[in-house]
Tab-separated table of C-alpha atoms in Angstrom:
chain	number	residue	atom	x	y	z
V	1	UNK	CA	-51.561	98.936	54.363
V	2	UNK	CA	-48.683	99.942	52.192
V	3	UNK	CA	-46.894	97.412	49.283
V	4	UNK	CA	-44.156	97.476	51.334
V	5	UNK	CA	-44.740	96.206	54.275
V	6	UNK	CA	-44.949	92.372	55.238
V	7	UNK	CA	-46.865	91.105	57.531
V	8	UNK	CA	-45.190	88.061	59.403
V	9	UNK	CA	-47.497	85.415	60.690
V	10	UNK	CA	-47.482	84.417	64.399
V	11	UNK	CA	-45.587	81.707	65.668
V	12	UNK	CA	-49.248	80.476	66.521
V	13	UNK	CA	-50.662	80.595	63.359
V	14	UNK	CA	-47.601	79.015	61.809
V	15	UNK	CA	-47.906	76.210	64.164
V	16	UNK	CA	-51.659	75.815	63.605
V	17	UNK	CA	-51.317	75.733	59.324
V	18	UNK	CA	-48.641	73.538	59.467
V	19	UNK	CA	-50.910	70.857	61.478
V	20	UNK	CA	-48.654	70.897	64.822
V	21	UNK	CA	-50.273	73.008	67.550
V	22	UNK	CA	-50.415	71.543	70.507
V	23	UNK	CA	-54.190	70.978	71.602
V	24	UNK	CA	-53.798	71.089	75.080
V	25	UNK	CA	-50.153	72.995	76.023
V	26	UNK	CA	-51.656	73.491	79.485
V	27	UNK	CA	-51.376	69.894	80.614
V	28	UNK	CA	-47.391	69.950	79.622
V	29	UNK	CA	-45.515	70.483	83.424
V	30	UNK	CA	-42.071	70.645	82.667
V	31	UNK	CA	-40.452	73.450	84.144
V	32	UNK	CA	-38.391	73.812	80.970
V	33	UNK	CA	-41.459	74.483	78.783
V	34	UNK	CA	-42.930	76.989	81.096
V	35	UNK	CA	-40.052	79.767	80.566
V	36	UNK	CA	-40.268	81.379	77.618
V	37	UNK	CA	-37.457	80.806	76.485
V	38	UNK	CA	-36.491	78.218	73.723
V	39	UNK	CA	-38.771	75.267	74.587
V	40	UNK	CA	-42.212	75.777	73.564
V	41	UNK	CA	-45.576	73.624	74.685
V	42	UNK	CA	-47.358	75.105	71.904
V	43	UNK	CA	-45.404	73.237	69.609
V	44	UNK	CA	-46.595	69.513	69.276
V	45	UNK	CA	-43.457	68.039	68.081
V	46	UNK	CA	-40.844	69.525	70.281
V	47	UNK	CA	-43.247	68.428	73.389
V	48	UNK	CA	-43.238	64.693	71.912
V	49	UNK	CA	-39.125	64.943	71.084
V	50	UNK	CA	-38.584	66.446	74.315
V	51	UNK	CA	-41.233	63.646	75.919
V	52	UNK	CA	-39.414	61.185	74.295
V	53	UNK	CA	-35.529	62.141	75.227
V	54	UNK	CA	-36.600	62.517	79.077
V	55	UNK	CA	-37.409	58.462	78.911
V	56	UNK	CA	-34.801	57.409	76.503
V	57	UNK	CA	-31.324	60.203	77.785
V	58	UNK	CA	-32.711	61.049	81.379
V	59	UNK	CA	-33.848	58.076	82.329
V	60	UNK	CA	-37.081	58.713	83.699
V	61	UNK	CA	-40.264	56.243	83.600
V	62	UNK	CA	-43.114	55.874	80.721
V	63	UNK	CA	-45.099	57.327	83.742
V	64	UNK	CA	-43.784	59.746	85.041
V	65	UNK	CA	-43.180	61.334	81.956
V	66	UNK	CA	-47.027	60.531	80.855
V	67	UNK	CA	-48.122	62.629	83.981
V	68	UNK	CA	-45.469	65.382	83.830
V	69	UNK	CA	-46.383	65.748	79.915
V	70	UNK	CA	-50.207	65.432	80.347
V	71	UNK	CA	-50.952	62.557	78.194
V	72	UNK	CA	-51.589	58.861	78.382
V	73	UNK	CA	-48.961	55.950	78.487
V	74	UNK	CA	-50.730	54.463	74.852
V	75	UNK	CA	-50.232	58.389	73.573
V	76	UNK	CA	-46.330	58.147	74.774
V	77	UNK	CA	-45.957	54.436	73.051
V	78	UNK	CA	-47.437	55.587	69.980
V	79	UNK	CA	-45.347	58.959	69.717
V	80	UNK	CA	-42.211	56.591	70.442
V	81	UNK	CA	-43.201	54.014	67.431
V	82	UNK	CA	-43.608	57.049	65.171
V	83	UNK	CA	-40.517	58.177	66.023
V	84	UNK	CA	-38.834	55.133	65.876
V	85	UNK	CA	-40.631	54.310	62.311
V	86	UNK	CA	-39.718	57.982	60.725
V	87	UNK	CA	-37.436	59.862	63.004
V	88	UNK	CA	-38.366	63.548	63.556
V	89	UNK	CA	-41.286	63.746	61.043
V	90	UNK	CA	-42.771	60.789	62.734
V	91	UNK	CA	-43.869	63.316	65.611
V	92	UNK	CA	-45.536	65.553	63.080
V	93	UNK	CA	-49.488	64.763	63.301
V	94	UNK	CA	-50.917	63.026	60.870
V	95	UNK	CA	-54.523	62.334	59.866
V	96	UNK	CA	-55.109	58.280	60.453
V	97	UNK	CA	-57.597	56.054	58.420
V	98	UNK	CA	-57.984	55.581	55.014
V	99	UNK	CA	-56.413	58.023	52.427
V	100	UNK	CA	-59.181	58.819	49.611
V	101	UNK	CA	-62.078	56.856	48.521
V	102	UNK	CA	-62.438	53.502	50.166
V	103	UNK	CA	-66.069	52.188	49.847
V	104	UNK	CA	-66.947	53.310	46.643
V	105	UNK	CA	-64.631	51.526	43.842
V	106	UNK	CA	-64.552	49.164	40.859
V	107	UNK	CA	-67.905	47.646	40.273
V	108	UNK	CA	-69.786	49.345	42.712
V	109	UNK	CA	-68.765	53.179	41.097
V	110	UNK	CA	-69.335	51.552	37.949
V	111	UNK	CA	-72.825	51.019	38.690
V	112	UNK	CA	-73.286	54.421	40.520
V	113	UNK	CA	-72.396	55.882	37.038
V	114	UNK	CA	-74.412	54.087	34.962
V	115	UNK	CA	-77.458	55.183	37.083
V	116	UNK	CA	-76.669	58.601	36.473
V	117	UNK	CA	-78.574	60.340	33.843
V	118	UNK	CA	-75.955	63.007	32.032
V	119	UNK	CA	-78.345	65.633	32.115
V	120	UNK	CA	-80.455	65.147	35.136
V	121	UNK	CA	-79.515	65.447	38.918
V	122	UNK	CA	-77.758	63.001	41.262
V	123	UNK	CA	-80.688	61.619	43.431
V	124	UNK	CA	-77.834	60.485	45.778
V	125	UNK	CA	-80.802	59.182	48.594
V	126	UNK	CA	-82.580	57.149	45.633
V	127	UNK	CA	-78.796	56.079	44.497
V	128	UNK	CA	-78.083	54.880	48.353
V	129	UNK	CA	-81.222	52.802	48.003
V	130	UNK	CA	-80.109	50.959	44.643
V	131	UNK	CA	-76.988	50.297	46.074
V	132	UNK	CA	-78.295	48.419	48.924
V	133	UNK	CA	-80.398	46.406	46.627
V	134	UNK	CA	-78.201	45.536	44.305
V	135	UNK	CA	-75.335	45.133	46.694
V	136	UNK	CA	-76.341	45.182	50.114
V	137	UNK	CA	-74.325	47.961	51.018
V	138	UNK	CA	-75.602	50.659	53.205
V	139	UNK	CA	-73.718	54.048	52.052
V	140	UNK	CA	-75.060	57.930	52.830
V	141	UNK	CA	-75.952	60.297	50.153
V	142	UNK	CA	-72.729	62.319	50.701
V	143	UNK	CA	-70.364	59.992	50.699
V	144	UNK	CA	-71.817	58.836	46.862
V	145	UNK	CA	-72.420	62.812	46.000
V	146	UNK	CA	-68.205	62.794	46.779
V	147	UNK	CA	-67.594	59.789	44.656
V	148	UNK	CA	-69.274	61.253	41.956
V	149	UNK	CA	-67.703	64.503	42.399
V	150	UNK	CA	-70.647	66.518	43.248
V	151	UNK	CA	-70.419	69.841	44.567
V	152	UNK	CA	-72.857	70.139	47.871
V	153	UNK	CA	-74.999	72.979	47.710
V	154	UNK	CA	-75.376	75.263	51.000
């Protein structure tokens, strides 16, 4: 391969970095997305905008659009409420559920730490038994190895 010459990524592998191929294009049955022309079922957000405008400019039903589209009535509500929240990037897929650490904070990372020995290794099972006797709380090895920022080991 010479300096000069770029290689452009697929459409496909664009779609899939950026977090918005579609999972399952087969199940989309609009005739428009089947040419290939300029609408595309591979790409997650133009099938939910496109979803979307049938209901609110065309007029058609939550379910007939659910069926021609290939998902559920919730999964058309919930693209509309995104939408409606955040416009365009509301379609984009997002990961749900907490963001960062959530069960291990304050007092209870506190005392993680202070059972730590600065020299020795994390016992993260023997840790997970600690905490549940000192606070009743029933966490797995990873999830403390992560709080402490410990590398696994393969």
């Amino acid at each position: 391969m010479s300096d000069g010459v770029k290689h452009k990524r697929s459409k496909v592998s664009a779609l899939a970095a950026d977090g918005v191929l579609n999972p399952a294009p087969e199940k989309v049955g609009d005739p428009k997305f089947q040419e290939n022309g300029f609408f595309d079922r591979l790409d997650i957000v133009q099938v939910k905008y496109e979803m979307l405008r049938r209901v609110s400019v065309d007029k058609m039903s939550v379910t007939e659009v659910s069926d021609e589209y290939g998902v559920s009535r919730p999964t058309f509500y919930q693209a509309k409420a995104d939408f409606d929240d955040a416009g365009l990037v509301g379609l984009v897929p997002r990961k749900r559920g907490p963001r960062g650490p959530h069960k291990i904070q304050g007092e209870v990372l506190a005392f993680l730490k202070a059972q730590v020995e600065p020299d020795g290794p994390i016992r993260a099972r023997e840790l997970a038994n600690r905490l549940r006797a000192e606070f009743g709380l029933d966490i797995h090895p990873r999830t403390i190895e992560r709080a402490l920022g410990v590398k696994k080991t393969v």
